[in-house]
PDB file of C-alpha atoms in Angstrom:
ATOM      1  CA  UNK A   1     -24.035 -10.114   8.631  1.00  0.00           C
ATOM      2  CA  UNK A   2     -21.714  -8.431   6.250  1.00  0.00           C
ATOM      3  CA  UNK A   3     -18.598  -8.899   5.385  1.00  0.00           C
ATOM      4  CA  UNK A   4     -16.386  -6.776   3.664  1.00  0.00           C
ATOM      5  CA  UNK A   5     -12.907  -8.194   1.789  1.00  0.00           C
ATOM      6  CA  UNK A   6     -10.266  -5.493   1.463  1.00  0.00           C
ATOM      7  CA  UNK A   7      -7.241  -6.710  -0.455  1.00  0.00           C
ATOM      8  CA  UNK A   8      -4.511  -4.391   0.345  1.00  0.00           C
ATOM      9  CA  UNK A   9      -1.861  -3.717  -2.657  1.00  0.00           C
ATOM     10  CA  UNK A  10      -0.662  -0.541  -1.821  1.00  0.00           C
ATOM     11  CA  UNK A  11      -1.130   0.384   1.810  1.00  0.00           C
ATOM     12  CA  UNK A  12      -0.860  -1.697   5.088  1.00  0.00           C
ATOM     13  CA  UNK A  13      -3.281  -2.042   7.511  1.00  0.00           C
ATOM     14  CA  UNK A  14      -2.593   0.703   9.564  1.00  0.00           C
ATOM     15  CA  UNK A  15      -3.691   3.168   6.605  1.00  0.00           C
ATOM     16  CA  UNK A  16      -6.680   1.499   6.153  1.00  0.00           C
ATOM     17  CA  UNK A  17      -8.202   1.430   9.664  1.00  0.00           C
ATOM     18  CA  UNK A  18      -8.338   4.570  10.201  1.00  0.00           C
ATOM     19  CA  UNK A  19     -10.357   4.991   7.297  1.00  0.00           C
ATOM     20  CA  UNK A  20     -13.024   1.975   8.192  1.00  0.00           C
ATOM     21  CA  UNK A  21     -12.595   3.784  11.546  1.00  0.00           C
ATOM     22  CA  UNK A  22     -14.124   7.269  10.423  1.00  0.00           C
ATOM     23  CA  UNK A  23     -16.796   5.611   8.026  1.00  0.00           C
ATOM     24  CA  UNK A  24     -18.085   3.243  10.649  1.00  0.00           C
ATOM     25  CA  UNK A  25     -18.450   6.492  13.636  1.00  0.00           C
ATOM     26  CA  UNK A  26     -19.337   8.601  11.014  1.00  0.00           C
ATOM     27  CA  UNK A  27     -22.249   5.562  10.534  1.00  0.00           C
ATOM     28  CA  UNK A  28     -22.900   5.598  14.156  1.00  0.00           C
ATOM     29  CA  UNK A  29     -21.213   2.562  15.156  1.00  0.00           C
ATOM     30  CA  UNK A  30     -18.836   1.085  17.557  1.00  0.00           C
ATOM     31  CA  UNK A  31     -15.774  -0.642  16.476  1.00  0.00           C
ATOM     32  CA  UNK A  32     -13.396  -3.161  17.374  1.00  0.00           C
ATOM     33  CA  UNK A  33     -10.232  -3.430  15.434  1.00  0.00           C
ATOM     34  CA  UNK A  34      -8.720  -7.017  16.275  1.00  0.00           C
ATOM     35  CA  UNK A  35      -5.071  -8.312  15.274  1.00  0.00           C
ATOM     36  CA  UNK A  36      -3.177 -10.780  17.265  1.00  0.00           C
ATOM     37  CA  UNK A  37       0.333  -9.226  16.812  1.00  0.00           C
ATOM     38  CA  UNK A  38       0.895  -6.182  19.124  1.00  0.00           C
ATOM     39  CA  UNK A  39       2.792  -4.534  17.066  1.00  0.00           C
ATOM     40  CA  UNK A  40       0.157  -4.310  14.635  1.00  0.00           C
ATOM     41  CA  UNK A  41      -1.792  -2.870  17.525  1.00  0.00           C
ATOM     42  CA  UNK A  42      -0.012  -0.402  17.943  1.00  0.00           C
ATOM     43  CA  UNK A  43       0.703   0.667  14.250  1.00  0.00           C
ATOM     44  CA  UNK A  44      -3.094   1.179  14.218  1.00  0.00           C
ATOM     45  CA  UNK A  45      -2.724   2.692  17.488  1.00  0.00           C
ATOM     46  CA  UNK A  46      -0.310   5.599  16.174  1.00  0.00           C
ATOM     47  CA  UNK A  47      -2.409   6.052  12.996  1.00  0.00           C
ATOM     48  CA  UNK A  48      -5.633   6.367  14.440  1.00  0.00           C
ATOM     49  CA  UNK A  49      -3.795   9.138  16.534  1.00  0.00           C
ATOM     50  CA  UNK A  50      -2.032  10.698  13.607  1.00  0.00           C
ATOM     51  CA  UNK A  51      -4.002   9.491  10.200  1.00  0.00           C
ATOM     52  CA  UNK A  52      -6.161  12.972  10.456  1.00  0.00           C
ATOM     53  CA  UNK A  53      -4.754  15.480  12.524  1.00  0.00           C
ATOM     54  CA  UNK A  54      -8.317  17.660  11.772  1.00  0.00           C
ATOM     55  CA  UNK A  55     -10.421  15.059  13.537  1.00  0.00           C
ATOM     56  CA  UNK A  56      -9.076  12.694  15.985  1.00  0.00           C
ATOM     57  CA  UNK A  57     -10.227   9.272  16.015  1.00  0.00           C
ATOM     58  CA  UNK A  58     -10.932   8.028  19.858  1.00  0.00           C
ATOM     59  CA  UNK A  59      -9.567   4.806  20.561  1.00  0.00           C
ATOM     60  CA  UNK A  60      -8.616   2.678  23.090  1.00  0.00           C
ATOM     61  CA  UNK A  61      -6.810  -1.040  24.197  1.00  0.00           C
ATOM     62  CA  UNK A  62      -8.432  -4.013  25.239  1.00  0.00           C
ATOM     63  CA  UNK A  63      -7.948  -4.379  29.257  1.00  0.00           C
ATOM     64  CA  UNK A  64      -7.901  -0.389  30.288  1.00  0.00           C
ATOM     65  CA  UNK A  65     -10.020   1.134  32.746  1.00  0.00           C
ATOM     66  CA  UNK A  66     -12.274   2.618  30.290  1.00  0.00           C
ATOM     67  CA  UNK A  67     -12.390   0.112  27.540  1.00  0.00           C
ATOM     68  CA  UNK A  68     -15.885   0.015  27.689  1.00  0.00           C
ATOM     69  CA  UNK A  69     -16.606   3.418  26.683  1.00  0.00           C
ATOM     70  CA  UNK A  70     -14.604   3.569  23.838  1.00  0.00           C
ATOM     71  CA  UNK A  71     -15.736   4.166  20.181  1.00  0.00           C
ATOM     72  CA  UNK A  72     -13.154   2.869  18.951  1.00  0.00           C
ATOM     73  CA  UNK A  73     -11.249  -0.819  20.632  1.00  0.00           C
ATOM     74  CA  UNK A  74      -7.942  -2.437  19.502  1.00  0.00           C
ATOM     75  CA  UNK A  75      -7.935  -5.985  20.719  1.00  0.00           C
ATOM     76  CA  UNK A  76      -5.900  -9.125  20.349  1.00  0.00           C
ATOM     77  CA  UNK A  77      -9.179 -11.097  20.289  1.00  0.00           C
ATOM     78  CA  UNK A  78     -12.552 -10.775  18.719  1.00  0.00           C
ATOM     79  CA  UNK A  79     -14.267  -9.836  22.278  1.00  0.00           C
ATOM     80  CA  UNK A  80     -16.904  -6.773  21.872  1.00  0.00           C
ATOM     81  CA  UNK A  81     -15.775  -5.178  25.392  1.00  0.00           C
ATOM     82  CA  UNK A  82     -16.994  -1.888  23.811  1.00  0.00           C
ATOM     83  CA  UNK A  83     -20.249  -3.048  22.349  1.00  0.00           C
ATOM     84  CA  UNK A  84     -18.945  -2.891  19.064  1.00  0.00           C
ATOM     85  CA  UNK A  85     -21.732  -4.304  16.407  1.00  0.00           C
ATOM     86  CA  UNK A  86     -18.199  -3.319  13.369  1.00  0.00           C
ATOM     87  CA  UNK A  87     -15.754  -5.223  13.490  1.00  0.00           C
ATOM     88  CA  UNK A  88     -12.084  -4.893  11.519  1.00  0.00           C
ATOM     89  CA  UNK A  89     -10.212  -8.289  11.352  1.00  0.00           C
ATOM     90  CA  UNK A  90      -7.163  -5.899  10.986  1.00  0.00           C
ATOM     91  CA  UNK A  91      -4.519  -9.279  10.849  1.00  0.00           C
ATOM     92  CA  UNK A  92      -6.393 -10.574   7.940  1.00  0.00           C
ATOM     93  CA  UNK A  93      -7.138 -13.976  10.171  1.00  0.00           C
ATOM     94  CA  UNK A  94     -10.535 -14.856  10.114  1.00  0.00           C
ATOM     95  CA  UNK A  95     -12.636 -15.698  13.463  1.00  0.00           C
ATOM     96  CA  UNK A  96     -15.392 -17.519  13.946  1.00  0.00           C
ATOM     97  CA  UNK A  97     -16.603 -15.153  17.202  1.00  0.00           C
ATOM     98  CA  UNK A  98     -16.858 -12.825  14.029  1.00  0.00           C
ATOM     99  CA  UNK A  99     -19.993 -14.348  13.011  1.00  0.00           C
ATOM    100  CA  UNK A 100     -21.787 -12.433  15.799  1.00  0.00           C
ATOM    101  CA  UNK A 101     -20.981  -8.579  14.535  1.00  0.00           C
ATOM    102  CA  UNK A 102     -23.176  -7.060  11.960  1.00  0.00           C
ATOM    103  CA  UNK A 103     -20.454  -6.216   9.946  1.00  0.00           C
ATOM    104  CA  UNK A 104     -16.766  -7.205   9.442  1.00  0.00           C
ATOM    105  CA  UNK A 105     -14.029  -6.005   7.476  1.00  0.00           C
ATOM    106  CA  UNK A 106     -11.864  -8.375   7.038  1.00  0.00           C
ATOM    107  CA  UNK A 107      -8.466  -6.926   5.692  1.00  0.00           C
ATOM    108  CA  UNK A 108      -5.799  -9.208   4.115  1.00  0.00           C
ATOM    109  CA  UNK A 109      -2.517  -9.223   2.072  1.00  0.00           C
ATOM    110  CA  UNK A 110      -1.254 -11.399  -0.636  1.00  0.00           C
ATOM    111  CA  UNK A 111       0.121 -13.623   1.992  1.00  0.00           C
ATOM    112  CA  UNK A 112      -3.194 -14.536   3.182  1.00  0.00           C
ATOM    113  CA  UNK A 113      -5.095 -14.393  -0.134  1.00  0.00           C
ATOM    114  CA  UNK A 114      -5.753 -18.534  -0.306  1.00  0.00           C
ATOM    115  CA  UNK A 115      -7.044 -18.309   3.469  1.00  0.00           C
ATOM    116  CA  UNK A 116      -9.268 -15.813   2.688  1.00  0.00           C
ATOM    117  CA  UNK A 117     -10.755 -17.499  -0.609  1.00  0.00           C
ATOM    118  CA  UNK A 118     -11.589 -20.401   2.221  1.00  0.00           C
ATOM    119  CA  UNK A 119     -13.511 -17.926   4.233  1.00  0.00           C
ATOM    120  CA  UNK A 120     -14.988 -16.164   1.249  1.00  0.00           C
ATOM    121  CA  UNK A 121     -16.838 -20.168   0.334  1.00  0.00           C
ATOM    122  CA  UNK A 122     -17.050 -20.958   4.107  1.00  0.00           C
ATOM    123  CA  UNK A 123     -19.640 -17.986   4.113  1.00  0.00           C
ATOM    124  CA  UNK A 124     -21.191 -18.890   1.329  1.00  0.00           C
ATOM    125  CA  UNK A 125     -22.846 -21.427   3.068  1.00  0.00           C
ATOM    126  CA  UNK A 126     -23.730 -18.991   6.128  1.00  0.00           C
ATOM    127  CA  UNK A 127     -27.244 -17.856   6.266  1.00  0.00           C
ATOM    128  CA  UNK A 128     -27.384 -14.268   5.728  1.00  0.00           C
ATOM    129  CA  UNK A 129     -24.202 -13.528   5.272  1.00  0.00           C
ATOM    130  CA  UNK A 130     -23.210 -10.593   2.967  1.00  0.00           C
ATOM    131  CA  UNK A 131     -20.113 -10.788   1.397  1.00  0.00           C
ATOM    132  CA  UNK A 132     -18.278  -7.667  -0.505  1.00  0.00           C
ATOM    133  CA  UNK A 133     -14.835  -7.587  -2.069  1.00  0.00           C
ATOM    134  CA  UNK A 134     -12.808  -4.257  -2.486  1.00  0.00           C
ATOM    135  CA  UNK A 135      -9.595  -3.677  -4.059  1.00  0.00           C
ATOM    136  CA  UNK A 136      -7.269  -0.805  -4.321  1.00  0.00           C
ATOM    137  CA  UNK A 137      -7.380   0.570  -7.675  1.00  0.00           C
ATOM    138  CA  UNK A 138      -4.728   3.630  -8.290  1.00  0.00           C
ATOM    139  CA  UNK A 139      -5.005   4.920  -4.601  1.00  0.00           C
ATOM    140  CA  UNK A 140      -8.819   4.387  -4.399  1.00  0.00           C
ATOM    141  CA  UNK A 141     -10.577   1.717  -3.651  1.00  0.00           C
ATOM    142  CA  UNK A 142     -13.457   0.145  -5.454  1.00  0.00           C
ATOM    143  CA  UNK A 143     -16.042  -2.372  -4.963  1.00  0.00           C
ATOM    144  CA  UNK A 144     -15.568  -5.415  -7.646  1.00  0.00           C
ATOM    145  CA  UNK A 145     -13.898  -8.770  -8.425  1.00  0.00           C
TER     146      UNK A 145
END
């Protein structure tokens, strides 16, 4: 499994999925985007809708008719009802049903940044487990400490 840190300085969440989003259809994957909070949700909702106008990301909610066939699944909980094998911890709360995706990006503010040290050790002493931190650095971001 790997798991990807992104410590957001500039933008919020909902500018960020959308751009985890494209990279992980444009890798051929499913995704689910999990956060608890439905306004959150639906932050991510409106961006995936509006983030690029050019090329709409497909997306859907947990518990509609055709969750299932969506690329793309917003979800209170970390439940793959789309198949997902990506998975964006969009809340910045880690999960342990997280441990089953092949990848997670697990996307946290300052607010959460002594929780996610504890998961950053915690996986440390997960076999396999892949761990990458990225951090905003003048509007881009960069792989690094």
């Amino acid at each position: 499994m790997r798991v990807d840190f992104y410590q957001l300085s500039q933008d919020g969440p909902e500018q960020v999925v959308p751009l985890l989003a494209r990279a992980s259809l444009q890798a051929g994957e499913r995704l689910l985007v999990v956060a608890e909070d439905a306004q959150l949700r639906s932050a991510i909702d409106a961006a995936l809708w509006d983030a690029h106008p050019e090329a709409f990301l497909a997306h859907g909610e947990e518990g509609t008719t055709h969750a299932a066939r969506q690329p793309i699944l917003l979800a209170s909980a970390c439940t793959s009802d789309n198949g997902a094998k990506y998975c964006v911890l969009a809340d910045g709360q880690w999960r342990d049903e997280a441990n089953g995706f092949a990848r997670v990006f697990l996307v946290f503010g300052d607010e959460r940044i002594e929780e996610t040290r504890g998961v950053w050790r915690m996986l440390d002493s997960i076999e396999g487990a892949n761990r990458h931190f990225w951090k905003q650095d003048g509007g881009k971001w960069r792989e690094g400490p």
